[in-house]
């Protein structure tokens, strides 16, 4: 039944939208020059003497407007506004006998004296289009009392906001958000959109980004970034906003936290702290990035999963990234200020702690000779503890009107304490057990990372001439001690082995990267581009192994055959020279050449030195035609130092991984084709993307599988590795009725990987294809009822050139539903339902997952500042999470534990009511 939910909703939308009603049309022209049509003028519709906007339309590029779905027999008042023209008002009534009313040509006269103009506040048009500015009247777009700017932006025609908070206007990316013409909180867009209350906004103005036009005079209008300026009803000079929360529930669950921002003029201070054992983030990622200040000091790495867990710069903010149940805590602060000379200064500190308990069951099915298959089952228990300190800063100085310097230092300190126990069993095609393994590991690790990034951007008075210089210096150290106990049992013939050892790894990485990017317009048609960078590296990977001494029980017996140090040092360069030829305003071609060098020395304590000296020369090409972009780029990369370590990893006696110091650099040819289009008139956006690469001397794992179930892999180079992916999306917004808005979207995605499989010297290409369609929609009925649905199907198929391998395939389906009801007043009901299914059978387990969550929130105080939320998670008690995927010649299935059914009662207080809308995916609490 759930598969037909979206279909039913779409039918209802169609019936509501296209029911028999009236239509009014007309053409707007200049009163003096009637051949001059008035494009993008606003036609607002009010009922009689009502001051509440019913609907509106913009005239098209021929001055024509058409307004549908008007009630018959009702008196309407049309208010017509065009930039630099006097307002025209008309009263109409559409009768049943003439449901399609054509007003013909409507002439507007130009304004001659605006000083005597009478403005009726209640008739302010919802949209005014000036020569280079679109202005929205905030009063025309009603929001909830607790709504923030982002909630209002979602209601504006042509404005789209994705799940990460990124904004586009008429298909163009928003590069800046200003508040009363100035940057707010260091220029962070989402600080304003996600925290400023909607009810303090008077106007929203949208213009082209003039800086982007200055840096690239040839930029197409469709690609020009936009700037949003929020005009406030009353200027804000100082204040504080944030939220405090605390909650508890069954299973001794708890959560508590607070995140606050204090600001005065151009100085801001942010603090946050949280703790919970409910397997969830203390805050959503947007809160941490914006209110917590991480975005203002730079984020180098981001990890996020479908359950809402995420980490920034290697710091987990709660919630398990790979299954299991997590207990987490963290605290930090951020300082940001703007000096009188215009220099931005930012500093931050954060401490994070996470304890993750994971129970994982995995099954791997793979070919290991032409007649047999190997079935491997592993059951693991892991107790992982991570502690992280992160210090960072950012200085952004404008040296003059055309020159900007940015300096970003950071320090990260980490400690890990991980324990794991793994039971492994191997069976053959006859379901006969051939080997067992019992392995335990106790790892203690310390890591430090120091990084300094600088960037100098210089624009010149000559349009299009620019210089960008970047310098990055980083030093990383990672030390691990692994106490490893391994017992292996073989059944044909019967034998057993025991390994009790200490394996220490000391990894040092030093990297200096210098880049220069220069652009010089030679004439109106040709622009020369030079990008060159140099990279000095000095890496060390030291491995030592010690057996346990029976005499003193200490791990002090050195094992020379499992001890080695790899020292890698040298230089790499990459130079790209391009010449952009502007054929016309819509079409340009940019051919170029790429020159790379790799000169590295690889020294070993116990093996001969190996040098890597390579030179590469190749063409590149970029073609842009209107909204179509095509590019071809070659790249060259040496093998990672971890692959070069000649000493094998023997911590798992059933699966040994070797190194290969003779690996060659890989050569990759990358091609990308994409098109993006936004139809302003129809509020319709569509895009398509095709990308891929062909790689030679890529690194694959050559595997040997023995009859007793033992496996051994070695990295080797291989040619003919293909990776291609394609996707397309089509989205339509319906926002003309302020009380009834909805969105329909559909799309598809596909991946094709042509890899090389090498097992027991049997070589074959693996052709893995994944593809599937997606359809979705969201309805908002006057903020009283919101419903969204997404449904997708994925087909997975793997075929092999050699009959030695067996073809693999399975199909998966996913459905996500969300319902929010705000009725009666001060009560919010919300629920989500996720269905995940694939037809790949997992022994003894139901492969269908149904995750149902629900909550009710009671709202108190002015602007719903106080909120009491009762939530029940995983109502159907789906304790396990199942995953299936294909790699090389193997079908993998994984099941991990989860918290299961649980409930929480949480009280939240939003400081000064700057919190977000209650209900929906952007709420503070995921459930």
Short mmCIF file of C-alpha atoms in Angstrom, two decimals, residues 395 454 562 855:
data_model
loop_
_atom_site.label_atom_id
_atom_site.label_comp_id
_atom_site.label_asym_id
_atom_site.label_seq_id
_atom_site.Cartn_x
_atom_site.Cartn_y
_atom_site.Cartn_z
CA UNK A 395 42.39 35.93 9.65
CA UNK A 454 47.34 30.99 3.39
CA UNK A 562 57.68 -8.10 10.17
CA UNK A 855 6.50 12.73 18.20
#
